[in-house]
XYZ file of C-alpha atoms in Angstrom:
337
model
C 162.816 39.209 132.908
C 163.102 39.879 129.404
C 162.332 43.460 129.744
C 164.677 43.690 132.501
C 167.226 42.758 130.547
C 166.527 45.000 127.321
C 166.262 47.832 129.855
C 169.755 46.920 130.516
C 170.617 46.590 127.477
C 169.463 50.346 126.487
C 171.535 51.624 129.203
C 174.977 49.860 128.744
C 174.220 50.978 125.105
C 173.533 54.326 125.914
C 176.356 54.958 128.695
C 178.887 53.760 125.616
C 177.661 56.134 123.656
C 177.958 59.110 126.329
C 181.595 59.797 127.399
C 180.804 61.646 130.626
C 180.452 59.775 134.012
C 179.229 60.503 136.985
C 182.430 61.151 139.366
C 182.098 63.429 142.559
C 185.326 65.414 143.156
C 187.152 64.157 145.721
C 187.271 66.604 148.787
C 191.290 67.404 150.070
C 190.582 65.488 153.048
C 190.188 62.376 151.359
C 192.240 62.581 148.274
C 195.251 60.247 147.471
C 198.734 61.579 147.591
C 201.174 60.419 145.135
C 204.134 61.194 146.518
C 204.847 57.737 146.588
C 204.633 56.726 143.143
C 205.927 60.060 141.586
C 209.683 59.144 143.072
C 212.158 61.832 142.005
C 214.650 58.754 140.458
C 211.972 57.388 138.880
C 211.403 61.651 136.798
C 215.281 61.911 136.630
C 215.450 58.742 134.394
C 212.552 59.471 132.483
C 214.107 62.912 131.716
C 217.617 61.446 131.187
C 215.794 59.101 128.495
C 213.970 62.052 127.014
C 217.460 64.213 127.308
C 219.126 61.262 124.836
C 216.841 62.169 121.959
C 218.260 64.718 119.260
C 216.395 68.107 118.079
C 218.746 67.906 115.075
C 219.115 71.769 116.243
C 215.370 71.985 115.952
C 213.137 74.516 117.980
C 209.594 75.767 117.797
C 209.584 79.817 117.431
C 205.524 79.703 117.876
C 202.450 78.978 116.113
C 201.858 79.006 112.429
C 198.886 81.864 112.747
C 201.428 84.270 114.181
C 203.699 84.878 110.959
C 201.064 86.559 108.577
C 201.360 86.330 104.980
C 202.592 90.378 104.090
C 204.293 91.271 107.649
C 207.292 90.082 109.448
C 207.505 88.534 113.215
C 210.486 88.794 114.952
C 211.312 85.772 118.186
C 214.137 85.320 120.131
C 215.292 81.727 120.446
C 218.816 80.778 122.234
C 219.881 83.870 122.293
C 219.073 84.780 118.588
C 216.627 87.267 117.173
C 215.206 85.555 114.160
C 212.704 87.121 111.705
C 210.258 85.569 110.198
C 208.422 85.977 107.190
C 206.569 84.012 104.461
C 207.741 83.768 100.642
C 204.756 84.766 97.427
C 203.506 81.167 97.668
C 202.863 81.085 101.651
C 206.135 79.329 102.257
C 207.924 80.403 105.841
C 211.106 81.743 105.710
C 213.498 82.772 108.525
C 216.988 84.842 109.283
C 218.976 87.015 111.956
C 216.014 89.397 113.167
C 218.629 92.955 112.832
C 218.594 94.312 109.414
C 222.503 94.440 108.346
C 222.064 98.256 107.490
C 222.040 100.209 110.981
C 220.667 97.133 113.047
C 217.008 98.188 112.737
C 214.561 95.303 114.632
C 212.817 93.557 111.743
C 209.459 92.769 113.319
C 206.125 94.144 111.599
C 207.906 95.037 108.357
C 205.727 95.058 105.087
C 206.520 91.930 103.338
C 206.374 92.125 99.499
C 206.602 89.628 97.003
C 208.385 87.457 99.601
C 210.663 89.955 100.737
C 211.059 92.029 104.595
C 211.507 95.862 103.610
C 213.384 96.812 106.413
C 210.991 99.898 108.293
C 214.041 102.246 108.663
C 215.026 102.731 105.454
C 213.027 100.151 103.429
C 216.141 98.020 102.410
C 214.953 94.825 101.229
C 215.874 91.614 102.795
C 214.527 87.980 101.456
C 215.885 84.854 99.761
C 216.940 86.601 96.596
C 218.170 89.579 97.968
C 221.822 90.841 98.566
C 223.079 89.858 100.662
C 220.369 86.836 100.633
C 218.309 87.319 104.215
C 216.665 83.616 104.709
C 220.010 82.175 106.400
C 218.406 79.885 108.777
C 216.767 76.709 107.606
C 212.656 77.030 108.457
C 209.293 74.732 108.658
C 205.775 75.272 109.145
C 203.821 71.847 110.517
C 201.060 73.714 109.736
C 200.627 74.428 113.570
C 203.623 75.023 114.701
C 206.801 77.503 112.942
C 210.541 76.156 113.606
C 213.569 77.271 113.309
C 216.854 75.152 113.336
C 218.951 77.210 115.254
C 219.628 75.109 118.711
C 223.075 73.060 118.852
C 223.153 69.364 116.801
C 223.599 67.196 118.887
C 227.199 64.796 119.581
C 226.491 61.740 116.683
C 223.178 63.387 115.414
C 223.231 65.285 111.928
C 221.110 68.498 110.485
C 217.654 67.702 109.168
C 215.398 69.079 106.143
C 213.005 68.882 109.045
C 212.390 68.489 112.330
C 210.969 65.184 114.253
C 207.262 65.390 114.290
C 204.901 63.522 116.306
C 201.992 62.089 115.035
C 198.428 64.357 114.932
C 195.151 63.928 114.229
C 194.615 64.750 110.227
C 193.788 68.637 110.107
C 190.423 68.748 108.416
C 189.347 65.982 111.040
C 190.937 68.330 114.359
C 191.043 71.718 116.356
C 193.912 73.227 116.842
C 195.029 75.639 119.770
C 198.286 77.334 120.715
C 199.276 79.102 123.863
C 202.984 80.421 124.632
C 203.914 81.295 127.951
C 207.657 82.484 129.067
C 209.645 81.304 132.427
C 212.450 81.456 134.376
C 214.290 77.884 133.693
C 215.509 75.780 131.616
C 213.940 73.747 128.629
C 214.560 70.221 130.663
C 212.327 71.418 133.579
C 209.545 71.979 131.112
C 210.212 68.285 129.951
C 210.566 67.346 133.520
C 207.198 69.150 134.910
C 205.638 66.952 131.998
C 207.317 63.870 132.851
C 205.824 63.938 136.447
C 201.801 62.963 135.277
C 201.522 61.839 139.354
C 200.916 65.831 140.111
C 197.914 66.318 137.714
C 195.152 64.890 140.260
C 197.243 66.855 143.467
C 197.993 69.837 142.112
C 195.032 70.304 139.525
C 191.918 69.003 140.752
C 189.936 71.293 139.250
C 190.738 69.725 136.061
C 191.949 66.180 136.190
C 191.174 63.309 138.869
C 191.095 59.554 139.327
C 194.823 59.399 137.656
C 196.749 55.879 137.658
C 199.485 55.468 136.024
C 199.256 51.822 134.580
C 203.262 50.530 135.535
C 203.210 47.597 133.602
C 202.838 49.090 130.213
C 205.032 51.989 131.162
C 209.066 52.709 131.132
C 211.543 55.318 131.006
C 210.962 55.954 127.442
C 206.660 56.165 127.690
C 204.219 56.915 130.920
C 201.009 55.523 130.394
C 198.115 56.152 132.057
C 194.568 56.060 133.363
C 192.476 59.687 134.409
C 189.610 61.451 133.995
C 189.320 65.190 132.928
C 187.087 66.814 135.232
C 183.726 68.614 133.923
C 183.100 70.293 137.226
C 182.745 68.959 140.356
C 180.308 66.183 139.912
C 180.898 64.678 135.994
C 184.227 63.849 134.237
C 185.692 62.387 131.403
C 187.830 59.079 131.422
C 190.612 58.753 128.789
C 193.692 55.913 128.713
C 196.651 58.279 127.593
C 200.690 58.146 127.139
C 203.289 60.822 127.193
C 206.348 59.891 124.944
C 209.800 62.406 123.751
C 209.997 62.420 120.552
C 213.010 65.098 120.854
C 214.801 66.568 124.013
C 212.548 69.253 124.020
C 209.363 68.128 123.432
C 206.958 65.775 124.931
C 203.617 64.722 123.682
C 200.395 63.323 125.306
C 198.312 61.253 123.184
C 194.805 60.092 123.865
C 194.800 56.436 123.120
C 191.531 55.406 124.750
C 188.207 56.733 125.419
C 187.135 59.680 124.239
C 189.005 61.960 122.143
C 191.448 59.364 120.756
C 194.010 60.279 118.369
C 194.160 64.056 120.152
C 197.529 65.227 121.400
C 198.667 67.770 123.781
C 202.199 68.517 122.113
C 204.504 70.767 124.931
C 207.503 72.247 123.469
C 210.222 74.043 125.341
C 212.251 77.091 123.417
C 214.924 78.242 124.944
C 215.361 82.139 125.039
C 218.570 82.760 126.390
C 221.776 81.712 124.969
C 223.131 78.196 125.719
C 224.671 78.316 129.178
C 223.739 81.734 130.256
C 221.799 82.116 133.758
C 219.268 83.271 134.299
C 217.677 81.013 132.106
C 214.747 82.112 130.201
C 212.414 79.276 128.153
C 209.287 79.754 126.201
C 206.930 76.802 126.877
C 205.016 76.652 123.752
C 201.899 74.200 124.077
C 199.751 72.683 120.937
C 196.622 70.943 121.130
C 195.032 68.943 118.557
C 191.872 67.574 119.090
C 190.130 65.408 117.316
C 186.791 63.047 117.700
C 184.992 60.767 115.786
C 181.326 61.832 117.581
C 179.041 64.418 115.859
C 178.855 66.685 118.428
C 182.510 67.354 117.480
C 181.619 68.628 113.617
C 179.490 71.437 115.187
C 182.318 72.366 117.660
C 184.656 72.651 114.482
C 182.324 74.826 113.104
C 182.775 77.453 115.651
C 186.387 76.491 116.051
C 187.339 79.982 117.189
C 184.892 79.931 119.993
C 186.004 76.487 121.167
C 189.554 77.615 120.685
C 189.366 80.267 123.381
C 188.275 77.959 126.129
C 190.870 75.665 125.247
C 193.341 78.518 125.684
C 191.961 79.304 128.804
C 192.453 76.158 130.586
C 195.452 75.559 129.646
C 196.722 79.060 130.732
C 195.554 78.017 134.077
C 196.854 74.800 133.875
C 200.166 76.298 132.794
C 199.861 78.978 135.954
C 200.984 76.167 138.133
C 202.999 74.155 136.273
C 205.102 76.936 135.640
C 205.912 77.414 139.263
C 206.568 74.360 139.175
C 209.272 74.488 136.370
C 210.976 77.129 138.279
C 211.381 75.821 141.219
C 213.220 72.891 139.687
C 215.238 75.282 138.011
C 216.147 77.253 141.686
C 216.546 74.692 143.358
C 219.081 73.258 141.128
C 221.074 76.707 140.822
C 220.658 76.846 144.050
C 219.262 80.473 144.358
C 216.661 79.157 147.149
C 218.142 78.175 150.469
């Protein structure tokens, strides 16, 4: 009996230790619909929570890694072309993307000494400049770029920065960034987000056994129980939440079982002007990853390998989700009868 129990012993101990579990795919036939649970009052006040919180005029213009250190990038956000550019000592920098000479475009200019020499004629545009070029206030996250361009909101005031959410530490994580482009508005990104009853229905490839724990949830954080699918026979179980920390943002952190401390940070940009239709948003998506098991110190090691799988699925993730989006948007504009 004694054996018995050591034997048991070893493989409670081991099955701690490994995070995957054995968890057949449910077939269509016999998986759960959620319709029930996922009630569209239930989204609406979760996004009219989420709608409350203040960007301070803050938006994300993309990831850090796309504004180099000696050319300039050029985005659109609400309407606005902004340029970016970085300053001698790495610091970003941002202003109206036409240069005020003959309007030239000011993306992939030569940047020198912290200054955008305009590729028409070479007229040079930066902080000390004249006139001075870095209007718009700027920060780099050290993921993520923003710009504060987007309207302050009624009672709110302009920030030095904008509101964060917390990461893993970056020598500790693996960072990924994908930007994709649709036809909506930044509140049915939000909304898409808000709705965690679709992942096991509409995604099965990827996530599966999904419970979303009411108790410990409200209109201000979902919190739930699901398992990220390795394939059709293994998986991974994680506790998670999704929490707005701004209007346009919501996060996913990983606060039990594998992975914990990780976020999955979606941010919606809006590239059209405020109240113009068509509307036109740039769902920008970060994921930091993080893990406390070695296997995780060799992944970091080939980071950029590991960082193009993680861009993969969540370009195919985003492939539905973005349908998704839309068709809140049409529906609401009424453009589908």
């Amino acid at each position: 009996m004694s054996l018995l129990r050591t034997d048991r012993s070893w493989r409670a101990e081991v099955r701690g230790r490994v995070p995957v579990r054995y968890l057949p795919q449910t077939t269509p036939d016999h998986l759960r619909g959620t319709w029930r649970e996922a009630r569209p009052a239930r989204i609406d006040a979760a996004l009219a929570a989420a709608q409350r919180r203040p960007t301070h005029g803050w938006l994300v213009a993309g990831a850090s890694g796309e504004v180099p250190a000696r050319r300039s990038v050029v985005r659109t956000v609400a309407g606005r072309e902004v340029v970016l550019w970085r300053d001698a000592g790495g610091a970003l920098l941002a202003g109206p993307g036409a240069c005020p000479h003959l309007g030239a475009r000011l993306h992939d200019c030569d940047v020198v000494d912290g200054t955008v020499l305009c590729r028409w004629h070479g007229m040079p545009l930066g902080r000390d400049s004249e006139p001075p070029w870095a209007t718009y206030a700027a920060y780099d996250d050290g993921v993520l770029v923003w710009v504060r361009l987007g309207p302050v909101e009624e009672g709110a005031e302009p920030t030095d920065r904008p509101v964060l959410a917390a990461r893993p530490a970056p020598d500790g994580a693996i960072a990924s960034v994908i930007s994709l482009a649709a036809t909506c508005e930044p509140r049915d990104i939000v909304a898409n987000r808000l709705d965690p009853w679709h992942g096991a229905w509409l995604h099965p490839y990827a996530f599966s056994d999904l419970r979303v724990d009411d108790a410990a949830s409200s209109d201000d954080r979902l919190v739930l129980d699901v398992a990220y699918r390795l394939g059709r026979t293994f998986a991974v179980p994680v506790r998670a939440e999704f929490t707005c920390p701004d209007s346009h943002t919501i996060v996913m952190t990983i606060t039990g079982g594998e992975g914990t401390g990780s976020v999955v940070e979606t941010h919606a940009t809006p590239l059209t002007a405020p109240g113009a239709h068509p509307a036109r948003t740039v769902m920008t998506e970060a994921i930091v990853a993080t893990s406390d098991r070695v296997g995780f110190g060799v992944a970091r090691r080939v980071a950029s390998l590991v960082k193009v799988g993680m861009r993969a699925s969540a370009v195919q993730l985003w492939a539905d989700d973005l349908m998704y989006a839309e068709r809140r948007y049409a529906l609401r504009r009424g453009a589908v009868g």
